[in-house]
Amino acid sequence: MTDLQIDTSSPSVARIYDYWLGGKDNFAVDRQAAEQLLKLVPDAVEMCRDNRAFLRRSVEHLAASGIRQFLDIGSGLPTQENVHEVAMRVAPDSRVVYVDNDPIVLVHGRALLATHENTTVIEGDLREPEAIVAAAGAHLDFEQPVAVLLLSIAHFVIDDEELARIMASLRAALRPGGYIVMSHAFAGERTGDDTVEAVQEVYAKSAPGGLTPRTRAQISALFEGMELQEPHLVPVNAWRTDQRPDFSKPSTIGVVAKAV
């Protein structure tokens, strides 16, 4: 277990997102990185908020479909419309496990959720999915359907083979009727856009290797053997909304896939 020492000398992905969402759990180094990113991607705050709205819609959909167990990996700092809040509005008996390896996330998450009997926060790294499933098994029953949430985290695994291994492990842990929900950075299908490399350089200061956008085909391949739910892979702002998908520009792709 970590000793929960908080590094304020380097930006944190979780704290950058917190800043964009209007939170106060961030430091000067995070705000500087966040503003750098905004110069490169002016829509970054809107994309961040769209991602949060995708979380709400997807969790509502799954809870309404009968899912009562949620494993949120890379959950980030608590903010409005957290998974347990959304799920429990639909189904009060929902159980939620949050997973993160950022010390400030663990401290704040555990303080916020101390009185929530069906909700817990555990330390874990996406690169060790078997360990996450084993630890979450103390709170969730993997013999029953579980929804695994991977929101804006998989693109920080830069190696394609490593991400494929992680996803295969998570798929193997799910029983039929379980789900994986993912949002993933997408560079857009237009050519000549040189901002991606600059964005990667900024994120490299807060995550080992930085951020790696992937194509729709690459993201789809991560769900081999699963059933993609309508509308399949689309920008998160178009997932079950009246927005028309725009694949030409950088965005965040959202997908909900069912284990069969």
mmCIF file of C-alpha atoms in Angstrom:
data_model
loop_
_atom_site.group_PDB
_atom_site.id
_atom_site.type_symbol
_atom_site.label_atom_id
_atom_site.label_comp_id
_atom_site.label_asym_id
_atom_site.label_seq_id
_atom_site.Cartn_x
_atom_site.Cartn_y
_atom_site.Cartn_z
ATOM 1 C CA MET A 1 0.000 0.000 0.000
ATOM 2 C CA THR A 2 1.120 3.562 -0.679
ATOM 3 C CA ASP A 3 2.084 5.881 2.181
ATOM 4 C CA LEU A 4 -0.158 8.476 0.484
ATOM 5 C CA GLN A 5 2.581 11.075 0.045
ATOM 6 C CA ILE A 6 1.236 13.685 -2.363
ATOM 7 C CA ASP A 7 3.629 14.983 -5.035
ATOM 8 C CA THR A 8 2.915 18.662 -5.711
ATOM 9 C CA SER A 9 5.949 19.156 -7.954
ATOM 10 C CA SER A 10 4.475 17.392 -11.006
ATOM 11 C CA PRO A 11 1.017 17.739 -12.545
ATOM 12 C CA SER A 12 -1.527 15.011 -11.888
ATOM 13 C CA VAL A 13 -4.049 13.826 -14.468
ATOM 14 C CA ALA A 14 -6.727 13.589 -11.775
ATOM 15 C CA ARG A 15 -6.026 17.120 -10.533
ATOM 16 C CA ILE A 16 -6.004 18.558 -14.075
ATOM 17 C CA TYR A 17 -9.474 17.083 -14.586
ATOM 18 C CA ASP A 18 -10.526 18.425 -11.189
ATOM 19 C CA TYR A 19 -9.459 21.926 -12.262
ATOM 20 C CA TRP A 20 -11.373 21.686 -15.533
ATOM 21 C CA LEU A 21 -14.479 20.508 -13.684
ATOM 22 C CA GLY A 22 -14.317 23.508 -11.363
ATOM 23 C CA GLY A 23 -12.887 21.659 -8.354
ATOM 24 C CA LYS A 24 -10.475 22.967 -5.734
ATOM 25 C CA ASP A 25 -8.278 19.883 -5.193
ATOM 26 C CA ASN A 26 -5.462 20.989 -7.479
ATOM 27 C CA PHE A 27 -2.151 22.824 -7.278
ATOM 28 C CA ALA A 28 -0.390 25.510 -9.319
ATOM 29 C CA VAL A 29 1.515 22.893 -11.342
ATOM 30 C CA ASP A 30 -1.790 21.235 -12.308
ATOM 31 C CA ARG A 31 -3.406 24.521 -13.301
ATOM 32 C CA GLN A 32 -0.368 25.437 -15.411
ATOM 33 C CA ALA A 33 -0.541 22.119 -17.296
ATOM 34 C CA ALA A 34 -4.316 22.460 -17.684
ATOM 35 C CA GLU A 35 -3.947 25.930 -19.217
ATOM 36 C CA GLN A 36 -1.194 24.672 -21.554
ATOM 37 C CA LEU A 37 -3.545 21.951 -22.759
ATOM 38 C CA LEU A 38 -6.349 24.459 -23.289
ATOM 39 C CA LYS A 39 -4.117 26.438 -25.644
ATOM 40 C CA LEU A 40 -3.608 23.278 -27.692
ATOM 41 C CA VAL A 41 -7.165 21.945 -27.413
ATOM 42 C CA PRO A 42 -9.553 24.831 -26.688
ATOM 43 C CA ASP A 43 -12.442 22.361 -26.359
ATOM 44 C CA ALA A 44 -10.705 20.411 -23.569
ATOM 45 C CA VAL A 45 -12.981 21.640 -20.760
ATOM 46 C CA GLU A 46 -16.078 20.911 -22.816
ATOM 47 C CA MET A 47 -14.693 17.466 -23.688
ATOM 48 C CA CYS A 48 -14.017 16.812 -19.999
ATOM 49 C CA ARG A 49 -17.579 17.756 -19.093
ATOM 50 C CA ASP A 50 -18.948 15.697 -21.986
ATOM 51 C CA ASN A 51 -17.026 12.727 -20.589
ATOM 52 C CA ARG A 52 -18.650 13.253 -17.189
ATOM 53 C CA ALA A 53 -22.074 13.415 -18.816
ATOM 54 C CA PHE A 54 -21.283 10.150 -20.637
ATOM 55 C CA LEU A 55 -20.508 8.570 -17.271
ATOM 56 C CA ARG A 56 -23.916 9.649 -15.991
ATOM 57 C CA ARG A 57 -25.852 8.405 -19.028
ATOM 58 C CA SER A 58 -24.013 5.083 -19.260
ATOM 59 C CA VAL A 59 -24.342 4.317 -15.532
ATOM 60 C CA GLU A 60 -28.022 5.256 -15.576
ATOM 61 C CA HIS A 61 -28.517 2.944 -18.560
ATOM 62 C CA LEU A 62 -26.721 0.034 -16.903
ATOM 63 C CA ALA A 63 -28.481 0.475 -13.567
ATOM 64 C CA ALA A 64 -31.825 0.610 -15.359
ATOM 65 C CA SER A 65 -30.802 -2.587 -17.202
ATOM 66 C CA GLY A 66 -30.303 -4.433 -13.912
ATOM 67 C CA ILE A 67 -26.600 -3.929 -13.132
ATOM 68 C CA ARG A 68 -26.015 -3.538 -9.398
ATOM 69 C CA GLN A 69 -22.212 -3.743 -9.226
ATOM 70 C CA PHE A 70 -19.788 -1.148 -10.583
ATOM 71 C CA LEU A 71 -15.977 -1.157 -10.640
ATOM 72 C CA ASP A 72 -14.650 2.294 -11.554
ATOM 73 C CA ILE A 73 -10.941 2.034 -12.409
ATOM 74 C CA GLY A 74 -9.060 5.329 -12.526
ATOM 75 C CA SER A 75 -11.978 7.063 -10.854
ATOM 76 C CA GLY A 76 -10.263 10.401 -10.259
ATOM 77 C CA LEU A 77 -11.172 12.957 -7.629
ATOM 78 C CA PRO A 78 -14.735 12.931 -6.301
ATOM 79 C CA THR A 79 -16.917 15.551 -7.960
ATOM 80 C CA GLN A 80 -20.586 15.941 -8.840
ATOM 81 C CA GLU A 81 -22.463 12.985 -10.321
ATOM 82 C CA ASN A 82 -20.119 10.277 -9.063
ATOM 83 C CA VAL A 83 -20.863 6.681 -10.053
ATOM 84 C CA HIS A 84 -22.439 5.751 -6.704
ATOM 85 C CA GLU A 85 -24.686 8.820 -6.769
ATOM 86 C CA VAL A 86 -25.909 8.096 -10.287
ATOM 87 C CA ALA A 87 -26.353 4.350 -9.779
ATOM 88 C CA MET A 88 -28.075 4.651 -6.411
ATOM 89 C CA ARG A 89 -30.633 7.104 -7.752
ATOM 90 C CA VAL A 90 -31.779 4.329 -10.063
ATOM 91 C CA ALA A 91 -31.048 1.361 -7.786
ATOM 92 C CA PRO A 92 -30.333 2.161 -4.107
ATOM 93 C CA ASP A 93 -28.842 -1.322 -3.550
ATOM 94 C CA SER A 94 -26.021 -0.725 -6.049
ATOM 95 C CA ARG A 95 -22.466 -1.506 -4.895
ATOM 96 C CA VAL A 96 -19.558 0.599 -6.169
ATOM 97 C CA VAL A 97 -15.799 0.140 -5.876
ATOM 98 C CA TYR A 98 -13.573 3.038 -6.904
ATOM 99 C CA VAL A 99 -9.950 2.309 -7.871
ATOM 100 C CA ASP A 100 -7.099 4.787 -8.225
ATOM 101 C CA ASN A 101 -3.370 5.067 -7.520
ATOM 102 C CA ASP A 102 -3.224 8.827 -6.982
ATOM 103 C CA PRO A 103 -2.699 9.511 -3.241
ATOM 104 C CA ILE A 104 -4.885 12.625 -3.195
ATOM 105 C CA VAL A 105 -7.713 10.684 -4.852
ATOM 106 C CA LEU A 106 -7.456 7.945 -2.230
ATOM 107 C CA VAL A 107 -7.446 10.416 0.666
ATOM 108 C CA HIS A 108 -10.402 12.453 -0.575
ATOM 109 C CA GLY A 109 -12.355 9.449 -1.811
ATOM 110 C CA ARG A 110 -12.072 7.579 1.458
ATOM 111 C CA ALA A 111 -13.065 10.655 3.458
ATOM 112 C CA LEU A 112 -16.093 11.334 1.263
ATOM 113 C CA LEU A 113 -17.304 7.748 1.206
ATOM 114 C CA ALA A 114 -16.591 6.783 4.818
ATOM 115 C CA THR A 115 -20.314 6.653 5.603
ATOM 116 C CA HIS A 116 -21.407 4.902 2.390
ATOM 117 C CA GLU A 117 -21.873 1.246 3.300
ATOM 118 C CA ASN A 118 -22.089 -0.008 -0.306
ATOM 119 C CA THR A 119 -19.252 2.124 -1.663
ATOM 120 C CA THR A 120 -15.517 1.804 -1.124
ATOM 121 C CA VAL A 121 -12.199 3.107 -2.486
ATOM 122 C CA ILE A 122 -9.201 0.852 -3.059
ATOM 123 C CA GLU A 123 -5.687 1.440 -4.308
ATOM 124 C CA GLY A 124 -4.856 -0.128 -7.671
ATOM 125 C CA ASP A 125 -3.142 0.356 -11.010
ATOM 126 C CA LEU A 126 -4.849 -0.423 -14.311
ATOM 127 C CA ARG A 127 -1.661 -2.166 -15.419
ATOM 128 C CA GLU A 128 -2.334 -4.826 -12.763
ATOM 129 C CA PRO A 129 -5.930 -5.843 -13.579
ATOM 130 C CA GLU A 130 -5.744 -9.210 -11.829
ATOM 131 C CA ALA A 131 -4.776 -7.491 -8.568
ATOM 132 C CA ILE A 132 -7.630 -5.016 -8.955
ATOM 133 C CA VAL A 133 -10.181 -7.778 -9.526
ATOM 134 C CA ALA A 134 -8.832 -9.724 -6.539
ATOM 135 C CA ALA A 135 -9.048 -6.691 -4.236
ATOM 136 C CA ALA A 136 -12.469 -5.672 -5.551
ATOM 137 C CA GLY A 137 -13.662 -9.229 -4.948
ATOM 138 C CA ALA A 138 -13.872 -8.414 -1.238
ATOM 139 C CA HIS A 139 -16.702 -6.018 -2.074
ATOM 140 C CA LEU A 140 -18.189 -7.266 -5.353
ATOM 141 C CA ASP A 141 -19.398 -10.712 -6.449
ATOM 142 C CA PHE A 142 -17.767 -11.494 -9.786
ATOM 143 C CA GLU A 143 -20.010 -14.532 -10.151
ATOM 144 C CA GLN A 144 -22.724 -11.963 -10.868
ATOM 145 C CA PRO A 145 -22.677 -9.239 -13.563
ATOM 146 C CA VAL A 146 -20.275 -6.374 -12.909
ATOM 147 C CA ALA A 147 -19.836 -3.182 -14.929
ATOM 148 C CA VAL A 148 -16.189 -2.134 -15.261
ATOM 149 C CA LEU A 149 -15.730 1.576 -15.982
ATOM 150 C CA LEU A 150 -12.588 2.765 -17.774
ATOM 151 C CA LEU A 151 -13.252 6.448 -18.279
ATOM 152 C CA SER A 152 -10.395 8.477 -19.768
ATOM 153 C CA ILE A 153 -7.744 6.103 -18.469
ATOM 154 C CA ALA A 154 -6.942 3.503 -21.165
ATOM 155 C CA HIS A 155 -5.256 6.119 -23.372
ATOM 156 C CA PHE A 156 -2.575 6.504 -20.679
ATOM 157 C CA VAL A 157 -1.446 2.950 -21.452
ATOM 158 C CA ILE A 158 0.798 3.777 -24.377
ATOM 159 C CA ASP A 159 1.736 0.257 -25.469
ATOM 160 C CA ASP A 160 -0.948 -1.406 -27.611
ATOM 161 C CA GLU A 161 0.041 -4.931 -26.571
ATOM 162 C CA GLU A 162 -0.068 -4.025 -22.891
ATOM 163 C CA LEU A 163 -3.522 -2.502 -23.253
ATOM 164 C CA ALA A 164 -4.721 -5.574 -25.145
ATOM 165 C CA ARG A 165 -3.451 -7.753 -22.264
ATOM 166 C CA ILE A 166 -5.213 -5.582 -19.694
ATOM 167 C CA MET A 167 -8.485 -5.686 -21.596
ATOM 168 C CA ALA A 168 -8.289 -9.455 -22.110
ATOM 169 C CA SER A 169 -7.833 -9.896 -18.361
ATOM 170 C CA LEU A 170 -10.803 -7.672 -17.536
ATOM 171 C CA ARG A 171 -12.999 -9.404 -20.127
ATOM 172 C CA ALA A 172 -12.059 -12.773 -18.649
ATOM 173 C CA ALA A 173 -13.147 -11.619 -15.188
ATOM 174 C CA LEU A 174 -16.675 -10.799 -16.353
ATOM 175 C CA ARG A 175 -19.572 -13.216 -16.398
ATOM 176 C CA PRO A 176 -22.157 -12.994 -19.221
ATOM 177 C CA GLY A 177 -24.267 -9.917 -18.661
ATOM 178 C CA GLY A 178 -21.358 -7.878 -17.326
ATOM 179 C CA TYR A 179 -20.153 -4.739 -19.117
ATOM 180 C CA ILE A 180 -17.108 -2.646 -19.879
ATOM 181 C CA VAL A 181 -17.652 1.087 -20.321
ATOM 182 C CA MET A 182 -14.786 3.017 -21.910
ATOM 183 C CA SER A 183 -14.044 6.541 -22.996
ATOM 184 C CA HIS A 184 -10.800 6.918 -24.927
ATOM 185 C CA ALA A 185 -8.903 9.773 -26.580
ATOM 186 C CA PHE A 186 -9.443 9.940 -30.347
ATOM 187 C CA ALA A 187 -7.234 12.071 -32.604
ATOM 188 C CA GLY A 188 -9.864 12.612 -35.266
ATOM 189 C CA GLU A 189 -9.866 11.404 -38.830
ATOM 190 C CA ARG A 190 -8.726 14.579 -40.540
ATOM 191 C CA THR A 191 -5.079 14.691 -41.625
ATOM 192 C CA GLY A 192 -2.454 17.320 -40.916
ATOM 193 C CA ASP A 193 -3.469 18.010 -37.312
ATOM 194 C CA ASP A 194 -0.189 18.606 -35.466
ATOM 195 C CA THR A 195 -1.649 19.258 -32.006
ATOM 196 C CA VAL A 196 -1.649 15.597 -30.957
ATOM 197 C CA GLU A 197 2.118 15.438 -30.426
ATOM 198 C CA ALA A 198 2.093 18.665 -28.415
ATOM 199 C CA VAL A 199 -0.736 17.358 -26.215
ATOM 200 C CA GLN A 200 1.218 14.151 -25.629
ATOM 201 C CA GLU A 201 4.244 16.172 -24.486
ATOM 202 C CA VAL A 202 2.202 18.039 -21.857
ATOM 203 C CA TYR A 203 0.547 14.866 -20.571
ATOM 204 C CA ALA A 204 3.945 13.130 -20.416
ATOM 205 C CA LYS A 205 4.697 15.332 -17.387
ATOM 206 C CA SER A 206 1.725 13.881 -15.477
ATOM 207 C CA ALA A 207 1.549 10.287 -16.735
ATOM 208 C CA PRO A 208 4.380 7.904 -17.706
ATOM 209 C CA GLY A 209 4.656 8.044 -21.494
ATOM 210 C CA GLY A 210 1.884 10.578 -21.856
ATOM 211 C CA LEU A 211 -1.417 10.085 -23.648
ATOM 212 C CA THR A 212 -1.965 7.910 -26.729
ATOM 213 C CA PRO A 213 -5.039 8.575 -28.896
ATOM 214 C CA ARG A 214 -6.268 5.551 -30.859
ATOM 215 C CA THR A 215 -8.397 5.019 -33.934
ATOM 216 C CA ARG A 216 -11.921 3.647 -33.890
ATOM 217 C CA ALA A 217 -10.628 0.336 -35.242
ATOM 218 C CA GLN A 218 -8.019 0.094 -32.476
ATOM 219 C CA ILE A 219 -10.578 0.862 -29.776
ATOM 220 C CA SER A 220 -13.099 -1.589 -31.227
ATOM 221 C CA ALA A 221 -10.488 -4.370 -31.207
ATOM 222 C CA LEU A 222 -10.230 -4.059 -27.418
ATOM 223 C CA PHE A 223 -13.740 -5.514 -27.089
ATOM 224 C CA GLU A 224 -13.197 -8.782 -28.952
ATOM 225 C CA GLY A 225 -15.984 -11.242 -28.184
ATOM 226 C CA MET A 226 -18.183 -8.607 -26.560
ATOM 227 C CA GLU A 227 -21.416 -7.094 -27.842
ATOM 228 C CA LEU A 228 -21.154 -3.358 -28.498
ATOM 229 C CA GLN A 229 -24.278 -1.534 -27.392
ATOM 230 C CA GLU A 230 -25.918 1.018 -29.664
ATOM 231 C CA PRO A 231 -24.704 3.435 -30.916
ATOM 232 C CA HIS A 232 -21.389 1.518 -30.790
ATOM 233 C CA LEU A 233 -18.278 3.751 -30.907
ATOM 234 C CA VAL A 234 -19.101 7.455 -31.080
ATOM 235 C CA PRO A 235 -17.830 10.662 -29.482
ATOM 236 C CA VAL A 236 -19.103 10.722 -25.911
ATOM 237 C CA ASN A 237 -21.311 13.748 -26.559
ATOM 238 C CA ALA A 238 -23.182 11.680 -29.164
ATOM 239 C CA TRP A 239 -23.665 8.527 -27.073
ATOM 240 C CA ARG A 240 -27.458 8.257 -26.702
ATOM 241 C CA THR A 241 -28.025 11.969 -27.297
ATOM 242 C CA ASP A 242 -29.420 13.932 -30.243
ATOM 243 C CA GLN A 243 -25.894 15.064 -31.253
ATOM 244 C CA ARG A 244 -24.614 13.867 -34.619
ATOM 245 C CA PRO A 245 -21.251 12.070 -34.316
ATOM 246 C CA ASP A 246 -18.348 14.104 -35.678
ATOM 247 C CA PHE A 247 -15.336 11.886 -36.305
ATOM 248 C CA SER A 248 -13.326 14.541 -38.122
ATOM 249 C CA LYS A 249 -11.898 16.306 -35.071
ATOM 250 C CA PRO A 250 -10.168 15.217 -31.845
ATOM 251 C CA SER A 251 -12.624 14.008 -29.230
ATOM 252 C CA THR A 252 -13.230 11.276 -26.701
ATOM 253 C CA ILE A 253 -14.812 8.082 -28.032
ATOM 254 C CA GLY A 254 -17.359 6.360 -25.809
ATOM 255 C CA VAL A 255 -18.381 2.706 -25.912
ATOM 256 C CA VAL A 256 -20.448 0.354 -23.768
ATOM 257 C CA ALA A 257 -19.816 -3.365 -24.415
ATOM 258 C CA LYS A 258 -21.610 -6.392 -22.970
ATOM 259 C CA ALA A 259 -20.049 -9.738 -22.069
ATOM 260 C CA VAL A 260 -21.906 -12.580 -23.813
#
